[in-house]
PDB file of C-alpha atoms in Angstrom:
ATOM      1  CA  MET A   1     122.479  66.091 132.865  1.00 56.00           C
ATOM      2  CA  ASP A   2     121.941  69.156 134.531  1.00 64.00           C
ATOM      3  CA  HIS A   3     121.758  71.119 131.208  1.00 61.00           C
ATOM      4  CA  LYS A   4     119.001  68.484 129.997  1.00 65.00           C
ATOM      5  CA  LYS A   5     117.058  69.313 133.472  1.00 61.00           C
ATOM      6  CA  SER A   6     117.370  72.934 133.063  1.00 65.00           C
ATOM      7  CA  TYR A   7     116.227  72.757 129.505  1.00 63.00           C
ATOM      8  CA  LEU A   8     112.966  70.683 130.579  1.00 63.00           C
ATOM      9  CA  THR A   9     112.237  73.171 133.483  1.00 65.00           C
ATOM     10  CA  VAL A  10     112.175  76.167 131.068  1.00 57.00           C
ATOM     11  CA  LEU A  11     110.026  74.113 128.519  1.00 57.00           C
ATOM     12  CA  PHE A  12     107.682  73.154 131.365  1.00 56.00           C
ATOM     13  CA  THR A  13     107.487  76.720 132.399  1.00 57.00           C
ATOM     14  CA  VAL A  14     106.693  78.054 128.963  1.00 51.00           C
ATOM     15  CA  ILE A  15     104.180  75.341 128.200  1.00 64.00           C
ATOM     16  CA  SER A  16     102.365  75.947 131.503  1.00 57.00           C
ATOM     17  CA  PHE A  17     102.364  79.850 131.038  1.00 54.00           C
ATOM     18  CA  THR A  18     100.918  79.429 127.341  1.00 56.00           C
ATOM     19  CA  ILE A  19      98.138  77.115 128.719  1.00 57.00           C
ATOM     20  CA  LEU A  20      97.396  79.511 131.715  1.00 47.00           C
ATOM     21  CA  CYS A  21      97.017  82.538 129.104  1.00 47.00           C
ATOM     22  CA  VAL A  22      94.901  80.637 126.671  1.00 46.00           C
ATOM     23  CA  LEU A  23      92.463  79.115 129.157  1.00 47.00           C
ATOM     24  CA  THR A  24      92.160  82.293 131.452  1.00 45.00           C
ATOM     25  CA  PRO A  25      89.078  84.274 130.433  1.00 45.00           C
ATOM     26  CA  ALA A  26      89.655  87.556 129.121  1.00 43.00           C
ATOM     27  CA  THR A  27      87.854  89.390 131.565  1.00 39.00           C
ATOM     28  CA  VAL A  28      90.493  88.395 134.187  1.00 41.00           C
ATOM     29  CA  TRP A  29      93.306  90.121 132.066  1.00 41.00           C
ATOM     30  CA  ALA A  30      91.062  92.841 131.013  1.00 41.00           C
ATOM     31  CA  ASP A  31      90.102  93.987 134.386  1.00 49.00           C
ATOM     32  CA  GLY A  32      89.910  97.807 134.240  1.00 50.00           C
ATOM     33  CA  ALA A  33      91.414  97.546 130.737  1.00 80.00           C
ATOM     34  CA  LEU A  34      88.730  99.935 129.272  1.00 91.00           C
ATOM     35  CA  THR A  35      88.439 103.352 130.712  1.00 93.00           C
ATOM     36  CA  PRO A  36      86.286 106.466 129.919  1.00 96.00           C
ATOM     37  CA  ALA A  37      88.181 109.736 130.005  1.00 95.00           C
ATOM     38  CA  ASN A  38      87.919 113.283 128.883  1.00 95.00           C
ATOM     39  CA  LEU A  39      84.529 113.765 129.872  1.00 96.00           C
ATOM     40  CA  ARG A  40      82.871 116.816 128.056  1.00 96.00           C
ATOM     41  CA  CYS A  41      79.602 118.646 128.058  1.00 95.00           C
ATOM     42  CA  GLU A  42      78.601 120.271 124.724  1.00 95.00           C
ATOM     43  CA  TYR A  43      82.339 119.954 123.460  1.00 95.00           C
ATOM     44  CA  LEU A  44      83.735 121.484 126.501  1.00 95.00           C
ATOM     45  CA  ARG A  45      85.531 120.372 129.643  1.00 96.00           C
ATOM     46  CA  ASN A  46      83.732 121.474 132.742  1.00 95.00           C
ATOM     47  CA  PRO A  47      81.657 124.301 131.135  1.00 95.00           C
ATOM     48  CA  GLU A  48      80.041 127.089 132.708  1.00 93.00           C
ATOM     49  CA  GLY A  49      76.648 128.590 131.645  1.00 91.00           C
ATOM     50  CA  ILE A  50      75.371 125.868 129.244  1.00 92.00           C
ATOM     51  CA  ASP A  51      72.409 127.346 127.646  1.00 90.00           C
ATOM     52  CA  THR A  52      70.704 124.326 126.330  1.00 90.00           C
ATOM     53  CA  PRO A  53      68.085 122.028 128.394  1.00 89.00           C
ATOM     54  CA  ALA A  54      69.436 118.854 127.175  1.00 93.00           C
ATOM     55  CA  PRO A  55      73.117 119.178 127.020  1.00 95.00           C
ATOM     56  CA  ARG A  56      75.059 116.592 125.141  1.00 96.00           C
ATOM     57  CA  MET A  57      77.633 114.502 126.787  1.00 96.00           C
ATOM     58  CA  SER A  58      80.668 112.785 125.260  1.00 97.00           C
ATOM     59  CA  TRP A  59      83.881 110.979 126.229  1.00 97.00           C
ATOM     60  CA  ILE A  60      86.867 109.149 124.876  1.00 96.00           C
ATOM     61  CA  VAL A  61      87.595 105.179 125.691  1.00 96.00           C
ATOM     62  CA  GLN A  62      91.096 104.364 126.413  1.00 94.00           C
ATOM     63  CA  SER A  63      92.506 100.993 126.622  1.00 92.00           C
ATOM     64  CA  ASP A  64      96.040  99.426 126.881  1.00 90.00           C
ATOM     65  CA  GLN A  65      94.602  96.375 124.953  1.00 89.00           C
ATOM     66  CA  ARG A  66      94.398  96.026 121.166  1.00 87.00           C
ATOM     67  CA  ASN A  67      90.923  95.357 119.438  1.00 88.00           C
ATOM     68  CA  GLN A  68      88.985  96.609 122.594  1.00 92.00           C
ATOM     69  CA  CYS A  69      85.643  98.369 122.166  1.00 93.00           C
ATOM     70  CA  GLN A  70      82.754  99.880 124.382  1.00 96.00           C
ATOM     71  CA  THR A  71      79.493  97.738 124.368  1.00 96.00           C
ATOM     72  CA  ALA A  72      77.521  99.705 126.909  1.00 97.00           C
ATOM     73  CA  TYR A  73      77.600 102.926 129.136  1.00 97.00           C
ATOM     74  CA  ARG A  74      76.135 104.188 132.300  1.00 97.00           C
ATOM     75  CA  ILE A  75      76.057 107.891 132.977  1.00 97.00           C
ATOM     76  CA  LEU A  76      75.457 109.413 136.546  1.00 97.00           C
ATOM     77  CA  VAL A  77      74.541 113.039 137.131  1.00 96.00           C
ATOM     78  CA  ALA A  78      74.341 114.176 140.557  1.00 95.00           C
ATOM     79  CA  SER A  79      73.984 117.446 142.465  1.00 93.00           C
ATOM     80  CA  THR A  80      76.539 116.671 145.148  1.00 93.00           C
ATOM     81  CA  PRO A  81      79.966 114.659 144.952  1.00 94.00           C
ATOM     82  CA  ASP A  82      78.683 112.550 147.840  1.00 95.00           C
ATOM     83  CA  LEU A  83      76.083 111.311 145.741  1.00 95.00           C
ATOM     84  CA  LEU A  84      78.661 110.213 143.049  1.00 94.00           C
ATOM     85  CA  ASP A  85      80.969 108.742 145.532  1.00 93.00           C
ATOM     86  CA  ARG A  86      77.951 106.366 146.464  1.00 94.00           C
ATOM     87  CA  ASP A  87      77.308 105.725 142.614  1.00 93.00           C
ATOM     88  CA  GLN A  88      73.952 107.666 142.778  1.00 94.00           C
ATOM     89  CA  GLY A  89      72.727 110.200 140.269  1.00 94.00           C
ATOM     90  CA  ASP A  90      69.898 112.151 141.867  1.00 94.00           C
ATOM     91  CA  LEU A  91      69.374 114.018 138.835  1.00 95.00           C
ATOM     92  CA  TRP A  92      69.895 111.384 136.199  1.00 96.00           C
ATOM     93  CA  ASP A  93      70.794 107.731 136.148  1.00 97.00           C
ATOM     94  CA  SER A  94      71.012 106.519 132.587  1.00 96.00           C
ATOM     95  CA  GLY A  95      71.095 102.894 133.841  1.00 96.00           C
ATOM     96  CA  ARG A  96      73.166 100.540 131.523  1.00 97.00           C
ATOM     97  CA  VAL A  97      72.677 101.410 127.935  1.00 97.00           C
ATOM     98  CA  ILE A  98      73.729  98.871 125.390  1.00 97.00           C
ATOM     99  CA  SER A  99      75.605 100.998 122.834  1.00 97.00           C
ATOM    100  CA  ASP A 100      78.927 101.839 121.471  1.00 96.00           C
ATOM    101  CA  THR A 101      78.175 105.513 121.325  1.00 96.00           C
ATOM    102  CA  THR A 102      80.386 107.916 123.020  1.00 96.00           C
ATOM    103  CA  MET A 103      79.331 111.284 121.584  1.00 96.00           C
ATOM    104  CA  HIS A 104      75.891 113.398 121.677  1.00 95.00           C
ATOM    105  CA  ILE A 105      74.428 111.648 124.604  1.00 97.00           C
ATOM    106  CA  ALA A 106      71.810 113.997 125.288  1.00 96.00           C
ATOM    107  CA  TYR A 107      70.967 114.711 129.253  1.00 95.00           C
ATOM    108  CA  GLN A 108      67.595 113.239 130.146  1.00 95.00           C
ATOM    109  CA  GLY A 109      67.527 113.874 133.645  1.00 94.00           C
ATOM    110  CA  LYS A 110      65.453 116.226 135.833  1.00 93.00           C
ATOM    111  CA  LYS A 111      65.197 119.841 134.965  1.00 88.00           C
ATOM    112  CA  THR A 112      67.627 121.925 136.742  1.00 84.00           C
ATOM    113  CA  ALA A 113      67.704 125.298 138.385  1.00 79.00           C
ATOM    114  CA  LEU A 114      69.241 128.101 136.711  1.00 76.00           C
ATOM    115  CA  LEU A 115      73.007 128.404 137.205  1.00 74.00           C
ATOM    116  CA  SER A 116      73.047 125.064 139.245  1.00 84.00           C
ATOM    117  CA  ASN A 117      76.269 122.803 139.178  1.00 89.00           C
ATOM    118  CA  LEU A 118      75.723 119.400 137.820  1.00 92.00           C
ATOM    119  CA  LEU A 119      78.336 116.589 138.311  1.00 94.00           C
ATOM    120  CA  LEU A 120      78.833 113.765 135.804  1.00 94.00           C
ATOM    121  CA  GLU A 121      80.600 110.488 135.589  1.00 95.00           C
ATOM    122  CA  SER A 122      80.390 107.412 133.371  1.00 96.00           C
ATOM    123  CA  ARG A 123      81.364 104.006 133.235  1.00 96.00           C
ATOM    124  CA  VAL A 124      81.728 101.622 130.048  1.00 97.00           C
ATOM    125  CA  TRP A 125      81.637  97.865 129.502  1.00 96.00           C
ATOM    126  CA  ASP A 126      84.083  96.207 127.268  1.00 95.00           C
ATOM    127  CA  ARG A 127      83.682  93.687 124.580  1.00 92.00           C
ATOM    128  CA  ALA A 128      83.715  90.890 127.130  1.00 92.00           C
ATOM    129  CA  GLY A 129      80.953  92.546 129.004  1.00 93.00           C
ATOM    130  CA  ALA A 130      83.205  93.661 131.960  1.00 94.00           C
ATOM    131  CA  PRO A 131      82.518  96.967 133.534  1.00 95.00           C
ATOM    132  CA  SER A 132      85.092  99.659 133.795  1.00 95.00           C
ATOM    133  CA  ASN A 133      85.882 101.825 136.934  1.00 94.00           C
ATOM    134  CA  TRP A 134      83.869 104.936 137.200  1.00 95.00           C
ATOM    135  CA  SER A 135      85.573 107.874 135.217  1.00 95.00           C
ATOM    136  CA  GLU A 136      87.099 110.997 136.835  1.00 95.00           C
ATOM    137  CA  PRO A 137      84.062 113.232 137.709  1.00 95.00           C
ATOM    138  CA  ALA A 138      83.374 116.287 135.515  1.00 96.00           C
ATOM    139  CA  PHE A 139      80.753 119.056 135.868  1.00 95.00           C
ATOM    140  CA  TRP A 140      78.928 121.741 134.130  1.00 94.00           C
ATOM    141  CA  SER A 141      76.550 124.499 135.181  1.00 93.00           C
ATOM    142  CA  MET A 142      73.344 125.416 133.798  1.00 90.00           C
ATOM    143  CA  GLY A 143      73.003 129.035 132.259  1.00 88.00           C
ATOM    144  CA  ILE A 144      69.971 131.155 131.265  1.00 85.00           C
ATOM    145  CA  LEU A 145      67.938 129.141 128.854  1.00 83.00           C
ATOM    146  CA  SER A 146      65.366 132.048 127.725  1.00 82.00           C
ATOM    147  CA  ALA A 147      65.078 135.726 127.649  1.00 80.00           C
ATOM    148  CA  ARG A 148      62.147 135.489 130.471  1.00 82.00           C
ATOM    149  CA  GLU A 149      64.991 134.417 132.829  1.00 79.00           C
ATOM    150  CA  TRP A 150      66.982 137.484 132.612  1.00 77.00           C
ATOM    151  CA  LYS A 151      66.670 139.660 135.696  1.00 79.00           C
ATOM    152  CA  ALA A 152      69.235 142.241 134.790  1.00 76.00           C
ATOM    153  CA  LYS A 153      68.359 146.082 133.948  1.00 72.00           C
ATOM    154  CA  TRP A 154      70.264 148.000 131.490  1.00 67.00           C
ATOM    155  CA  ILE A 155      72.016 150.906 132.948  1.00 68.00           C
ATOM    156  CA  GLY A 156      74.027 153.746 131.519  1.00 62.00           C
ATOM    157  CA  TYR A 157      74.549 157.347 131.107  1.00 57.00           C
ATOM    158  CA  THR A 158      71.458 158.224 128.841  1.00 56.00           C
ATOM    159  CA  HIS A 159      71.284 161.970 129.534  1.00 56.00           C
ATOM    160  CA  GLY A 160      73.223 164.536 127.451  1.00 57.00           C
ATOM    161  CA  TYR A 161      76.004 166.492 128.716  1.00 53.00           C
ATOM    162  CA  THR A 162      74.514 169.528 130.535  1.00 59.00           C
ATOM    163  CA  THR A 163      77.132 171.129 132.618  1.00 64.00           C
ATOM    164  CA  ASP A 164      80.220 172.849 131.736  1.00 66.00           C
ATOM    165  CA  GLU A 165      82.083 170.183 133.911  1.00 62.00           C
ATOM    166  CA  ASP A 166      80.454 167.368 131.750  1.00 60.00           C
ATOM    167  CA  LYS A 167      81.531 169.143 128.772  1.00 63.00           C
ATOM    168  CA  ALA A 168      85.103 169.302 129.910  1.00 62.00           C
ATOM    169  CA  LEU A 169      85.059 165.527 130.770  1.00 61.00           C
ATOM    170  CA  GLN A 170      83.779 164.777 127.198  1.00 62.00           C
ATOM    171  CA  LYS A 171      86.857 166.791 125.498  1.00 62.00           C
ATOM    172  CA  GLY A 172      89.035 164.191 124.180  1.00 57.00           C
ATOM    173  CA  TRP A 173      86.958 161.107 124.511  1.00 56.00           C
ATOM    174  CA  ASN A 174      85.901 159.161 121.597  1.00 52.00           C
ATOM    175  CA  GLN A 175      82.060 159.064 122.243  1.00 52.00           C
ATOM    176  CA  GLN A 176      81.721 156.582 119.357  1.00 49.00           C
ATOM    177  CA  ALA A 177      84.080 154.131 120.912  1.00 46.00           C
ATOM    178  CA  MET A 178      82.539 154.085 124.252  1.00 51.00           C
ATOM    179  CA  SER A 179      79.492 151.933 125.463  1.00 56.00           C
ATOM    180  CA  PRO A 180      76.965 153.675 127.273  1.00 59.00           C
ATOM    181  CA  LEU A 181      75.205 150.821 128.646  1.00 58.00           C
ATOM    182  CA  PHE A 182      76.017 148.043 131.119  1.00 57.00           C
ATOM    183  CA  ARG A 183      74.475 145.146 132.653  1.00 55.00           C
ATOM    184  CA  LYS A 184      73.873 145.369 136.351  1.00 53.00           C
TER     185      LYS A 184
END
């Protein structure tokens, strides 16, 4: 008799678990199942000196579930980590964009100052409409965008060797291999 009771208990447990799995919405099981990772700007991780006014962002989507996909995204770009911690993008907040695109998303935020650092994070929505957690923050810095922004002057030794001391220093040096100009 105990053997029959044990069999019924196992059967009841398996049937209950199966019903629970079938009737539970996918969003309960998929919480955090989709995650944006490996954020990049112009194909680089945390690049310095990006020289385009609208750099392109990209990421990969990771999931521990099969047949999962991104249906929307949101990008935040901020000037300080504190703003990202509060889910605020003072430079750009894309809002929720219905798209499965994960590459070549052009920055459409405020114009930034030369050499300023910008912090970036994203979140995505899965096929059931559930949002992911925010990605790990990434950053990029803006570089010089045009020749007008250069403030440096060329410096170098442009005068010929005039003294005997200069001529003595010149001996043994390959003058062709040296670059006489530098940026200051």
